[in-house]
Tab-separated table of C-alpha atoms in Angstrom:
chain	number	residue	atom	x	y	z
A	6	UNK	CA	9.035	6.447	-7.188
A	7	UNK	CA	10.952	8.659	-9.569
A	8	UNK	CA	13.382	7.153	-12.020
A	9	UNK	CA	16.933	8.479	-12.143
A	10	UNK	CA	18.261	8.477	-15.687
A	11	UNK	CA	21.824	9.621	-14.934
A	12	UNK	CA	24.186	6.662	-14.767
A	13	UNK	CA	26.882	7.308	-12.170
A	14	UNK	CA	28.994	4.161	-12.483
A	15	UNK	CA	29.779	1.648	-15.201
A	16	UNK	CA	29.859	-1.409	-12.925
A	17	UNK	CA	26.889	-3.733	-12.718
A	18	UNK	CA	26.373	-5.727	-9.553
A	19	UNK	CA	24.076	-8.714	-9.178
A	20	UNK	CA	22.771	-11.304	-6.820
A	21	UNK	CA	20.165	-14.039	-6.914
A	22	UNK	CA	17.366	-14.024	-4.381
A	23	UNK	CA	14.906	-16.805	-3.494
A	24	UNK	CA	11.200	-15.832	-3.290
A	25	UNK	CA	7.834	-17.625	-3.377
A	26	UNK	CA	7.828	-17.139	-7.184
A	27	UNK	CA	11.294	-18.626	-7.611
A	28	UNK	CA	14.838	-17.318	-7.763
A	29	UNK	CA	15.031	-13.714	-8.953
A	30	UNK	CA	18.047	-12.029	-10.509
A	31	UNK	CA	18.657	-8.536	-9.128
A	32	UNK	CA	21.012	-6.140	-10.960
A	33	UNK	CA	22.153	-2.684	-9.910
A	34	UNK	CA	24.758	-0.046	-10.653
A	35	UNK	CA	25.385	0.131	-6.906
A	36	UNK	CA	22.837	2.900	-6.323
A	37	UNK	CA	19.814	2.097	-8.479
A	38	UNK	CA	18.019	-1.164	-9.192
A	39	UNK	CA	18.100	-1.706	-12.949
A	40	UNK	CA	16.779	-5.214	-13.432
A	41	UNK	CA	14.686	-7.847	-11.727
A	42	UNK	CA	14.908	-11.027	-13.765
A	43	UNK	CA	12.190	-13.603	-13.265
A	44	UNK	CA	12.899	-17.343	-13.029
A	45	UNK	CA	10.606	-18.367	-15.918
A	46	UNK	CA	9.024	-16.993	-19.068
A	47	UNK	CA	10.178	-14.291	-21.465
A	48	UNK	CA	11.718	-12.235	-18.632
A	49	UNK	CA	13.900	-15.100	-17.429
A	50	UNK	CA	17.363	-13.637	-17.021
A	51	UNK	CA	20.869	-14.701	-16.050
A	52	UNK	CA	23.736	-12.433	-15.057
A	53	UNK	CA	26.281	-11.308	-17.623
A	54	UNK	CA	29.830	-12.574	-17.163
A	55	UNK	CA	31.083	-8.981	-16.825
A	56	UNK	CA	28.868	-8.319	-13.784
A	57	UNK	CA	30.199	-8.484	-10.233
A	58	UNK	CA	28.401	-10.559	-7.608
A	59	UNK	CA	27.786	-8.392	-4.550
A	60	UNK	CA	25.023	-8.508	-1.905
A	61	UNK	CA	25.574	-4.993	-0.570
A	62	UNK	CA	23.557	-2.972	-3.148
A	63	UNK	CA	20.479	-5.156	-2.598
A	64	UNK	CA	19.826	-4.949	1.150
A	65	UNK	CA	16.885	-2.525	0.823
A	66	UNK	CA	15.527	-4.369	-2.231
A	67	UNK	CA	15.537	-7.701	-0.406
A	68	UNK	CA	14.018	-6.196	2.732
A	69	UNK	CA	11.169	-4.692	0.722
A	70	UNK	CA	10.626	-7.857	-1.344
A	71	UNK	CA	10.498	-9.898	1.878
A	72	UNK	CA	7.903	-7.468	3.252
A	73	UNK	CA	5.911	-7.646	0.018
A	74	UNK	CA	5.810	-11.440	-0.023
A	75	UNK	CA	4.897	-11.640	3.686
A	76	UNK	CA	2.059	-9.151	3.146
A	77	UNK	CA	3.414	-6.237	5.169
A	78	UNK	CA	4.306	-4.051	2.136
A	79	UNK	CA	2.053	-3.077	-0.751
A	80	UNK	CA	4.199	-0.416	-2.429
A	81	UNK	CA	7.930	-0.208	-3.000
A	82	UNK	CA	10.129	2.764	-2.212
A	83	UNK	CA	13.413	2.046	-3.950
A	84	UNK	CA	15.755	3.971	-6.244
A	85	UNK	CA	15.147	2.609	-9.757
A	86	UNK	CA	16.792	3.099	-13.123
A	87	UNK	CA	14.958	1.050	-15.762
A	88	UNK	CA	16.431	1.445	-19.226
A	89	UNK	CA	13.955	2.227	-21.994
A	90	UNK	CA	12.559	4.872	-24.278
A	91	UNK	CA	10.808	7.943	-22.921
A	92	UNK	CA	7.428	6.359	-23.770
A	93	UNK	CA	8.331	3.080	-22.031
A	94	UNK	CA	9.478	4.910	-18.910
A	95	UNK	CA	6.216	6.886	-18.902
A	96	UNK	CA	4.267	3.612	-18.985
A	97	UNK	CA	6.444	2.119	-16.219
A	98	UNK	CA	5.908	5.213	-14.052
A	99	UNK	CA	2.138	4.922	-14.616
A	100	UNK	CA	2.167	1.252	-13.567
A	101	UNK	CA	3.223	2.376	-10.111
A	102	UNK	CA	-0.081	4.219	-9.757
A	103	UNK	CA	-2.157	1.029	-10.013
A	104	UNK	CA	-3.191	0.316	-6.408
A	105	UNK	CA	-2.050	-2.965	-4.925
A	106	UNK	CA	-4.797	-5.569	-5.221
A	107	UNK	CA	-6.386	-3.851	-8.223
A	108	UNK	CA	-6.000	-4.296	-11.957
A	109	UNK	CA	-6.239	-1.980	-14.939
A	110	UNK	CA	-6.677	-2.879	-18.586
A	111	UNK	CA	-4.154	-1.828	-21.200
A	112	UNK	CA	-6.735	0.698	-22.399
A	113	UNK	CA	-7.091	2.190	-18.918
A	114	UNK	CA	-3.324	2.476	-18.652
A	115	UNK	CA	-3.169	4.158	-22.081
A	116	UNK	CA	-5.820	6.664	-20.981
A	117	UNK	CA	-3.930	7.288	-17.738
A	118	UNK	CA	-0.803	8.338	-19.646
A	119	UNK	CA	-2.924	10.606	-21.857
A	120	UNK	CA	-2.781	8.492	-25.009
A	121	UNK	CA	-6.061	6.525	-25.147
A	122	UNK	CA	-5.318	5.028	-28.578
A	123	UNK	CA	-1.985	3.547	-27.499
A	124	UNK	CA	-3.205	0.298	-25.910
A	125	UNK	CA	-0.933	-1.874	-28.048
A	126	UNK	CA	2.124	0.336	-27.466
A	127	UNK	CA	1.339	0.331	-23.744
A	128	UNK	CA	1.129	-3.467	-23.871
A	129	UNK	CA	4.490	-3.676	-25.625
A	130	UNK	CA	6.122	-1.394	-23.029
A	131	UNK	CA	4.469	-3.346	-20.227
A	132	UNK	CA	5.832	-6.583	-21.686
A	133	UNK	CA	9.462	-5.451	-21.513
A	134	UNK	CA	9.355	-3.857	-18.065
A	135	UNK	CA	12.859	-4.599	-16.733
A	136	UNK	CA	11.814	-4.438	-13.058
A	137	UNK	CA	8.602	-6.506	-12.773
A	138	UNK	CA	6.927	-6.988	-9.378
A	139	UNK	CA	8.461	-3.734	-8.075
A	140	UNK	CA	7.102	-1.898	-11.130
A	141	UNK	CA	3.834	-3.870	-11.026
A	142	UNK	CA	3.161	-4.799	-14.658
A	143	UNK	CA	1.364	-7.915	-13.376
A	144	UNK	CA	-1.574	-5.639	-12.452
A	145	UNK	CA	-2.467	-5.080	-16.111
A	146	UNK	CA	-5.049	-7.392	-17.686
A	147	UNK	CA	-7.001	-7.621	-20.918
A	148	UNK	CA	-10.062	-5.438	-21.527
A	149	UNK	CA	-12.202	-8.570	-21.136
A	150	UNK	CA	-10.900	-9.030	-17.561
A	151	UNK	CA	-8.762	-12.053	-18.446
A	152	UNK	CA	-5.100	-12.520	-17.638
A	153	UNK	CA	-2.892	-11.724	-20.590
A	154	UNK	CA	0.819	-12.129	-21.157
A	155	UNK	CA	3.364	-11.661	-18.419
A	156	UNK	CA	7.133	-11.945	-18.784
A	157	UNK	CA	7.288	-14.414	-15.898
A	158	UNK	CA	4.440	-16.570	-17.217
A	159	UNK	CA	0.733	-16.501	-16.462
A	160	UNK	CA	1.153	-18.753	-13.409
A	161	UNK	CA	3.426	-16.190	-11.777
A	162	UNK	CA	1.051	-13.357	-12.713
A	163	UNK	CA	-1.909	-15.254	-11.226
A	164	UNK	CA	0.090	-15.943	-8.058
A	165	UNK	CA	1.019	-12.261	-7.602
A	166	UNK	CA	-2.559	-11.089	-8.203
A	167	UNK	CA	-3.951	-13.709	-5.799
A	168	UNK	CA	-1.375	-12.710	-3.187
A	169	UNK	CA	-2.350	-9.050	-3.465
A	170	UNK	CA	-6.078	-9.865	-3.501
A	171	UNK	CA	-5.673	-11.794	-0.262
A	172	UNK	CA	-4.511	-8.582	1.439
A	173	UNK	CA	-7.660	-6.774	0.339
A	174	UNK	CA	-9.861	-9.485	1.834
A	175	UNK	CA	-8.128	-10.610	5.053
A	176	UNK	CA	-9.233	-13.935	6.416
A	177	UNK	CA	-10.026	-15.483	3.046
A	178	UNK	CA	-7.874	-18.455	2.139
A	179	UNK	CA	-6.958	-18.475	-1.521
A	180	UNK	CA	-4.765	-21.521	-1.056
A	181	UNK	CA	-1.580	-19.645	-1.938
A	182	UNK	CA	1.495	-21.777	-2.246
A	183	UNK	CA	4.892	-21.117	-3.690
A	184	UNK	CA	5.128	-21.789	-7.399
A	185	UNK	CA	7.627	-24.522	-6.658
A	186	UNK	CA	5.108	-26.569	-4.780
């Protein structure tokens, strides 16, 4: 996925969408997805009062999220426009190269972008990814192999990683349930 940095419209459209990890906020300029707000944690988001509710810009996003959560999609192919610095966007682009069902450490991600001493900066960029799940920041873990911070909470991160792991080992029952119950 390549990010488009040219904003073509000033309107922001939104809709809420129910998933196994809770109700997500989707925001778009009508062409590009700009935000996926999670239902809990630091990345919990609500729409701005100036935004316009509209389902139309999100048909492809919802189709691909449905496919992801039912296990028939491992990678997303959507037009994205995450807002951030050049370094942050470089980190977010690199996240999309982590194969589904695998994890990288912050150090591995820093090496991947050609800046092996930038683990902390990579972690900071990862932590403010405006389009989690689709830009899979949940696939980054600590160098000790343990789950570390995630804007939607560690329970959501563990759920997403378990979901993806189940696709790599078909037939194994990891007891996945929705986070709501």
